[in-house]
Tab-separated table of C-alpha atoms in Angstrom:
chain	number	residue	atom	x	y	z
Q	1	MET	CA	59.339	66.595	66.844
Q	2	ASP	CA	57.371	66.135	69.768
Q	3	ASP	CA	56.107	69.511	70.204
Q	4	SER	CA	53.662	68.955	73.863
Q	5	THR	CA	56.702	70.633	76.153
Q	6	TRP	CA	56.461	73.879	73.924
Q	7	ASP	CA	54.386	76.820	75.111
Q	8	GLY	CA	51.808	78.207	73.193
Q	9	ASP	CA	54.717	80.832	71.245
Q	10	GLY	CA	56.337	77.512	70.135
Q	11	THR	CA	59.751	77.925	72.358
Q	12	TRP	CA	61.078	76.421	75.201
Q	13	SER	CA	62.358	77.102	78.588
Q	14	ILE	CA	66.075	76.700	79.188
Q	15	GLY	CA	65.744	73.601	81.583
Q	16	GLU	CA	63.540	72.116	78.963
Q	17	LEU	CA	66.214	73.083	76.136
Q	18	ALA	CA	68.738	71.428	78.315
Q	19	ARG	CA	66.886	68.376	79.188
Q	20	ARG	CA	65.995	68.035	75.080
Q	21	ALA	CA	69.945	68.151	74.752
Q	22	GLY	CA	71.158	65.936	77.297
Q	23	VAL	CA	72.736	68.947	79.355
Q	24	THR	CA	72.404	70.784	81.735
Q	25	VAL	CA	71.119	74.474	82.716
Q	26	LYS	CA	74.485	75.453	83.455
Q	27	THR	CA	75.509	74.832	80.571
Q	28	VAL	CA	72.923	76.311	78.381
Q	29	ARG	CA	73.311	79.501	80.021
Q	30	PHE	CA	77.246	79.379	79.523
Q	31	TYR	CA	76.379	79.400	76.096
Q	32	SER	CA	74.240	82.416	75.853
Q	33	ASP	CA	76.036	83.916	77.912
Q	34	ARG	CA	79.039	84.390	75.443
Q	35	GLY	CA	76.193	84.641	72.265
Q	36	LEU	CA	76.817	80.939	70.754
Q	37	LEU	CA	72.874	80.179	71.663
Q	38	PRO	CA	70.854	83.556	70.935
Q	39	GLU	CA	67.792	83.014	72.373
Q	40	THR	CA	64.724	83.107	70.368
Q	41	ALA	CA	62.128	85.805	73.185
Q	42	ARG	CA	62.158	86.713	76.517
Q	43	SER	CA	58.602	85.193	78.985
Q	44	SER	CA	56.502	88.073	80.886
Q	45	GLY	CA	58.908	87.235	83.272
Q	46	GLY	CA	62.072	87.801	82.085
Q	47	HIS	CA	63.107	84.107	81.537
Q	48	ARG	CA	64.980	82.795	78.158
Q	49	ARG	CA	63.118	81.293	75.431
Q	50	TYR	CA	64.386	79.107	72.553
Q	51	GLY	CA	63.108	77.892	69.463
Q	52	PRO	CA	63.389	74.497	67.759
Q	53	GLU	CA	66.385	75.535	65.985
Q	54	ALA	CA	68.393	76.052	69.283
Q	55	LEU	CA	68.532	72.424	70.321
Q	56	ASP	CA	70.467	71.587	66.559
Q	57	ARG	CA	72.675	74.826	67.312
Q	58	LEU	CA	73.666	72.965	70.859
Q	59	ARG	CA	73.795	69.849	69.492
Q	60	LEU	CA	76.639	71.344	67.064
Q	61	ILE	CA	78.162	73.006	69.388
Q	62	ARG	CA	78.325	69.930	71.991
Q	63	SER	CA	80.300	67.674	68.444
Q	64	LEU	CA	82.655	70.618	68.722
Q	65	ARG	CA	83.419	71.416	72.020
Q	66	THR	CA	83.989	67.306	72.116
Q	67	LEU	CA	86.527	68.040	69.504
Q	68	ASP	CA	87.992	69.933	72.471
Q	69	LEU	CA	87.749	73.576	69.685
Q	70	PRO	CA	88.243	76.372	72.202
Q	71	VAL	CA	85.041	78.396	72.470
Q	72	PRO	CA	86.185	81.629	70.329
Q	73	ASP	CA	86.928	78.969	67.739
Q	74	VAL	CA	83.158	77.542	67.634
Q	75	GLY	CA	81.955	80.832	67.733
Q	76	ARG	CA	83.695	81.833	64.862
Q	77	VAL	CA	82.667	78.415	63.613
Q	78	LEU	CA	79.042	79.040	63.799
Q	79	GLY	CA	78.987	83.334	62.607
Q	80	GLU	CA	80.820	81.815	60.001
Q	81	GLU	CA	84.056	84.326	59.846
Q	82	ALA	CA	85.980	80.434	59.847
Q	83	ALA	CA	85.388	77.989	57.378
Q	84	LEU	CA	85.294	74.408	59.875
Q	85	GLU	CA	88.177	72.904	57.964
Q	86	ASP	CA	90.564	75.637	58.723
Q	87	VAL	CA	89.783	75.571	62.424
Q	88	VAL	CA	90.470	71.659	62.613
Q	89	ALA	CA	93.599	71.916	60.664
Q	90	ARG	CA	94.835	74.284	63.155
Q	91	ARG	CA	93.695	72.478	65.599
Q	92	LEU	CA	95.428	69.711	64.465
Q	93	ARG	CA	98.810	71.473	64.107
Q	94	GLU	CA	98.378	72.674	68.133
Q	95	LEU	CA	97.961	68.660	68.891
Q	96	GLY	CA	100.903	67.590	67.082
Q	97	SER	CA	102.441	69.970	68.435
Q	98	ARG	CA	101.473	68.914	71.854
Q	99	LEU	CA	101.725	64.995	71.160
Q	100	ALA	CA	105.662	65.927	70.203
Q	101	ALA	CA	105.957	67.448	73.370
Q	102	LEU	CA	104.753	64.642	75.152
Q	103	ARG	CA	106.654	61.744	73.486
Q	104	TRP	CA	109.512	63.954	73.899
Q	105	GLN	CA	108.856	64.310	77.779
Q	106	GLU	CA	108.089	60.691	78.384
Q	107	ALA	CA	111.874	60.078	76.770
Q	108	ALA	CA	113.357	62.244	78.786
Q	109	LEU	CA	112.030	61.074	81.906
Q	110	ARG	CA	112.938	57.672	80.540
Q	111	SER	CA	116.287	58.928	80.397
Q	112	LEU	CA	116.455	59.856	83.989
Q	113	ARG	CA	114.855	56.460	84.929
Q	114	GLU	CA	117.266	54.100	83.521
Q	115	CYS	CA	121.171	56.150	84.052
Q	116	ALA	CA	122.668	55.304	87.112
Q	117	ALA	CA	121.875	57.113	90.139
Q	118	GLY	CA	125.181	59.342	89.957
Q	119	GLU	CA	124.668	60.348	86.776
Q	120	ARG	CA	121.238	61.398	87.126
Q	121	ALA	CA	122.244	65.005	88.532
Q	122	GLU	CA	124.246	66.013	84.946
Q	123	ARG	CA	121.752	64.270	83.075
Q	124	LEU	CA	118.752	66.233	84.721
Q	125	ARG	CA	120.784	69.531	84.171
Q	126	LEU	CA	121.216	68.498	80.606
Q	127	ILE	CA	117.842	67.698	79.459
Q	128	GLY	CA	116.117	70.454	81.949
Q	129	ALA	CA	118.104	73.125	79.839
Q	130	VAL	CA	115.915	71.782	76.286
Q	131	THR	CA	112.383	72.366	75.729
Q	132	ALA	CA	109.870	69.775	74.980
Q	133	PRO	CA	109.392	70.431	71.797
Q	134	PRO	CA	112.695	71.164	71.505
Q	135	SER	CA	114.002	74.015	69.296
Q	136	THR	CA	117.081	73.963	67.249
Q	137	ALA	CA	117.396	78.045	67.532
Q	138	ALA	CA	120.938	77.421	69.574
Q	139	LEU	CA	121.827	75.159	66.403
Q	140	ALA	CA	120.895	77.648	63.482
Q	141	ARG	CA	122.799	80.547	66.014
Q	142	PHE	CA	125.899	78.174	66.425
Q	143	TRP	CA	126.217	77.999	63.226
Q	144	ARG	CA	125.831	81.291	61.601
Q	145	ARG	CA	128.866	82.386	63.362
Q	146	GLU	CA	130.787	79.465	62.242
Q	147	LEU	CA	130.117	80.314	58.996
Q	148	PRO	CA	132.544	82.515	56.984
Q	149	VAL	CA	131.206	86.325	57.017
Q	150	ARG	CA	131.346	86.863	53.378
Q	151	LEU	CA	128.671	83.868	52.320
Q	152	PRO	CA	125.777	84.688	50.502
Q	153	ALA	CA	122.719	84.997	52.745
Q	154	LYS	CA	121.035	82.788	50.906
Q	155	LEU	CA	123.607	80.154	50.870
Q	156	ARG	CA	123.961	80.795	54.353
Q	157	ALA	CA	120.703	80.225	55.235
Q	158	SER	CA	120.752	76.096	52.773
Q	159	ILE	CA	123.860	75.341	54.618
Q	160	VAL	CA	122.127	76.318	58.298
Q	161	ASP	CA	119.122	73.890	56.888
Q	162	ALA	CA	121.719	71.030	55.824
Q	163	VAL	CA	123.669	71.190	58.988
Q	164	VAL	CA	121.076	71.783	61.815
Q	165	PRO	CA	119.867	68.175	62.341
Q	166	GLN	CA	116.102	68.010	63.490
Q	167	PRO	CA	114.420	66.700	66.753
Q	168	PRO	CA	113.259	63.463	66.013
Q	169	ALA	CA	109.033	63.178	66.665
Q	170	ASP	CA	109.016	59.795	68.553
Q	171	PRO	CA	112.856	60.157	70.087
Q	172	ALA	CA	114.433	56.947	72.459
Q	173	PRO	CA	115.740	58.385	75.632
Q	174	ASP	CA	119.517	58.425	74.022
Q	175	GLN	CA	118.141	60.820	71.632
Q	176	VAL	CA	117.205	63.006	73.717
Q	177	LEU	CA	120.150	62.817	75.958
Q	178	ALA	CA	121.988	63.739	72.577
Q	179	PHE	CA	119.994	66.614	71.568
Q	180	ALA	CA	120.562	68.218	75.246
Q	181	ARG	CA	124.509	67.492	74.955
Q	182	LEU	CA	124.259	69.268	71.150
Q	183	HIS	CA	122.127	71.643	72.291
Q	184	ALA	CA	124.958	72.499	75.683
Q	185	LEU	CA	128.013	72.216	73.044
Q	186	VAL	CA	126.420	75.117	71.101
Q	187	SER	CA	125.232	77.334	73.732
Q	188	GLY	CA	129.217	77.567	75.515
Q	189	ALA	CA	131.422	80.241	74.925
Q	190	ARG	CA	133.489	80.287	71.803
Q	191	PRO	CA	134.874	83.070	69.756
Q	192	PRO	CA	133.881	82.984	65.773
Q	193	ALA	CA	136.173	80.426	63.398
Q	194	ASP	CA	138.117	82.141	60.786
Q	195	HIS	CA	140.142	79.368	59.398
Q	196	TRP	CA	140.857	81.482	55.833
Q	197	ARG	CA	142.920	84.166	58.742
Q	198	SER	CA	144.824	81.131	59.936
Q	199	PRO	CA	148.911	80.596	59.224
Q	200	ALA	CA	148.041	77.114	57.352
Q	201	GLY	CA	144.925	79.141	55.533
Q	202	ARG	CA	146.708	81.674	54.597
Q	203	SER	CA	149.467	79.492	53.253
Q	204	MET	CA	147.851	78.270	51.146
Q	205	CYS	CA	148.810	79.793	47.020
Q	206	GLY	CA	149.696	82.847	49.348
Q	207	ARG	CA	146.200	83.767	48.660
Q	208	THR	CA	145.184	87.033	50.860
Q	209	ASP	CA	142.024	86.976	52.398
Q	210	GLU	CA	140.443	88.894	49.806
Q	211	GLU	CA	141.366	86.456	46.898
Q	212	VAL	CA	139.374	83.376	49.086
Q	213	ARG	CA	136.259	82.489	47.706
Q	214	PRO	CA	134.402	80.777	50.347
Q	215	ALA	CA	130.900	81.014	48.628
Q	216	VAL	CA	132.952	78.652	45.917
Q	217	LEU	CA	134.496	76.212	48.524
Q	218	TYR	CA	130.879	75.778	49.829
Q	219	GLU	CA	128.787	75.080	46.477
Q	220	GLY	CA	131.770	72.900	45.484
Q	221	LEU	CA	131.435	70.572	48.614
Q	222	SER	CA	127.704	70.060	48.623
Q	223	GLU	CA	128.150	67.544	45.747
Q	224	ALA	CA	131.257	66.444	46.933
Q	225	PHE	CA	129.105	65.810	50.680
Q	226	ASP	CA	126.606	63.753	48.384
Q	227	LEU	CA	129.068	61.714	46.545
Q	228	ALA	CA	130.606	60.790	49.700
Q	229	SER	CA	127.174	60.386	51.493
Q	230	ALA	CA	126.411	57.915	48.910
Q	231	GLU	CA	129.892	56.320	49.251
Q	232	LEU	CA	128.788	55.669	53.734
Q	233	ARG	CA	125.382	54.234	52.458
Q	234	ALA	CA	127.620	51.503	50.393
Q	235	ARG	CA	129.560	50.805	53.458
Q	236	ARG	CA	133.154	51.736	51.298
Q	237	ALA	CA	136.257	52.808	52.766
Q	238	PRO	CA	137.292	55.546	51.645
Q	239	TYR	CA	139.265	56.035	48.470
Q	240	GLY	CA	140.592	58.396	45.910
Q	241	GLY	CA	137.985	58.705	43.714
Q	242	ASP	CA	135.240	61.005	42.195
Q	243	ALA	CA	134.141	62.499	45.510
Q	244	LEU	CA	137.862	62.841	46.904
Q	245	ASP	CA	138.230	65.180	43.361
Q	246	CYS	CA	135.502	66.772	43.889
Q	247	PHE	CA	136.432	67.673	47.121
Q	248	VAL	CA	139.851	68.684	46.220
Q	249	ALA	CA	138.525	70.463	42.852
Q	250	ALA	CA	136.215	72.532	45.691
Q	251	HIS	CA	139.358	73.799	47.626
Q	252	ALA	CA	141.404	74.145	44.624
Q	253	ARG	CA	138.708	76.865	42.737
Q	254	THR	CA	138.501	78.550	46.385
Q	255	TYR	CA	142.118	79.225	46.151
Q	256	GLY	CA	142.677	79.801	42.599
Q	257	ALA	CA	144.731	76.881	42.615
Q	258	ARG	CA	145.388	73.879	40.512
Q	259	ASP	CA	144.791	69.929	41.765
Q	260	THR	CA	148.296	68.816	41.956
Q	261	PRO	CA	150.071	66.495	44.283
Q	262	GLU	CA	151.351	69.701	46.183
Q	263	PHE	CA	148.124	71.220	46.473
Q	264	ARG	CA	146.423	68.105	47.994
Q	265	ARG	CA	149.640	67.744	50.342
Q	266	ARG	CA	148.930	71.639	51.466
Q	267	LEU	CA	144.938	70.334	51.628
Q	268	ARG	CA	145.897	67.858	53.702
Q	269	VAL	CA	148.002	69.967	56.218
Q	270	LEU	CA	145.328	72.563	56.519
Q	271	LEU	CA	142.650	69.925	57.614
Q	272	THR	CA	144.866	68.488	60.523
Q	273	VAL	CA	145.763	71.781	61.636
Q	274	THR	CA	141.925	73.604	61.598
Q	275	ALA	CA	140.992	70.309	62.833
Q	276	ASP	CA	138.036	71.366	65.995
Q	277	PRO	CA	137.373	69.063	68.592
Q	278	VAL	CA	133.745	71.219	68.853
Q	279	LEU	CA	132.634	70.481	65.239
Q	280	ASP	CA	133.624	66.933	65.517
Q	281	ARG	CA	131.636	66.455	69.142
Q	282	TYR	CA	128.808	68.274	67.330
Q	283	TRP	CA	129.040	65.316	64.205
Q	284	GLU	CA	129.768	62.844	66.628
Q	285	LEU	CA	126.356	63.810	68.719
Q	286	SER	CA	124.597	64.867	65.770
Q	287	GLY	CA	124.910	61.067	64.202
Q	288	GLU	CA	123.838	59.997	66.963
Q	289	LEU	CA	120.188	62.309	66.889
Q	290	SER	CA	120.150	61.396	63.413
Q	291	GLY	CA	120.502	57.527	63.739
Q	292	PRO	CA	123.486	55.334	61.433
Q	293	LEU	CA	121.110	55.014	58.521
Q	294	GLU	CA	121.409	58.561	57.205
Q	295	PRO	CA	125.331	60.190	56.866
Q	296	THR	CA	125.513	63.389	58.519
Q	297	LEU	CA	127.841	66.066	56.952
Q	298	GLY	CA	130.624	65.627	59.481
Q	299	ALA	CA	130.776	61.958	58.840
Q	300	ALA	CA	131.033	62.867	54.876
Q	301	GLN	CA	133.641	65.149	55.410
Q	302	GLU	CA	135.604	62.418	57.895
Q	303	TRP	CA	135.473	60.393	54.673
Q	304	LEU	CA	136.827	62.750	51.898
Q	305	ARG	CA	139.595	63.522	55.051
Q	306	ALA	CA	140.407	59.598	55.338
Q	307	ALA	CA	140.609	58.872	51.551
Q	308	LEU	CA	142.609	62.124	51.218
Q	309	GLU	CA	145.347	60.928	53.583
Q	310	ALA	CA	145.007	57.099	52.224
Q	311	GLU	CA	145.626	58.866	48.931
Q	312	SER	CA	149.069	60.006	50.072
Q	313	ALA	CA	149.992	56.590	51.657
Q	314	SER	CA	149.863	54.579	47.915
Q	315	PRO	CA	152.749	54.524	45.741
Q	316	GLY	CA	153.644	57.470	43.814
Q	317	ASP	CA	151.171	59.663	45.877
Q	318	ARG	CA	147.965	58.414	43.575
Q	319	PRO	CA	145.036	58.152	44.239
Q	320	PHE	CA	144.123	54.548	45.586
Q	321	PRO	CA	142.271	52.219	43.102
Q	322	ARG	CA	138.759	52.243	43.033
Q	323	PRO	CA	136.871	49.578	44.185
Q	324	ALA	CA	134.875	47.452	41.552
Q	325	GLY	CA	131.394	48.863	40.842
Q	326	THR	CA	132.629	52.735	41.103
Q	327	ASN	CA	132.443	55.326	38.223
Q	328	SER	CA	135.926	55.802	36.576
Q	329	ALA	CA	136.408	59.230	35.953
Q	330	GLU	CA	140.455	58.381	34.175
């Protein structure tokens, strides 16, 4: 190291340190004032003096700041109060959130630019009500109101996780609009749903409210929806196969009944009279948000309802013949 500019005590002035580091005196003073760059001594005139280790430390500070790490985080790394990898990991999470917000805002702006002038005010109202990146809290609250109150907490949480779609990380303009419409839909005033107390629900085998077991239904529907989703991915038309049998069995267990033609007839009535336009719209918008490759639970429910209707149209009220390549439980 060239020490020709050192004073007799082997230290540099603040100006010399700044020159060697390629920064301004103001920058050196800034980091010194915040305790990131300790001085070695003071001159007889009270000026700051720095040892050779200050140059390496200043270069490290500059490197960390180039990565846009906040000054407090730089101080924790230098003071060994925090590991560099932990600070970097947290910074990456923050950047990920910022990037997601920017991508969402870009798609939102494109949605506004591409729509007809007459639609722009309404579209702006919808999109402007959603944060960037968007939160799904309103959707989760909607489903917690919709689900039966007697569901176990763990089951309720798993259902909410399954029915609340996650906004895409890199959305298209149409997906931003779909989420905004979904957010507006669930934010509207709506009394809690209670199909169990509806006339059709009470007519299912004459069960009282206390005898109906909604937890049994939702646990059984999970398997039925998985089977129906596989049929949807295979692009099979609704038919009376394993998915439908599982769907009906879940309802039968819920009401303490047997799976008979009469029970299936009652179930068709129940599904018809308890059809909900709000939920239908919810699943439509969820499908626009997630894309056509992954069926929503609403699509699976509709496939099963259509399969039940199709079965009733077949001779003898028997299930439709299974398409080639499907499993048979007969």
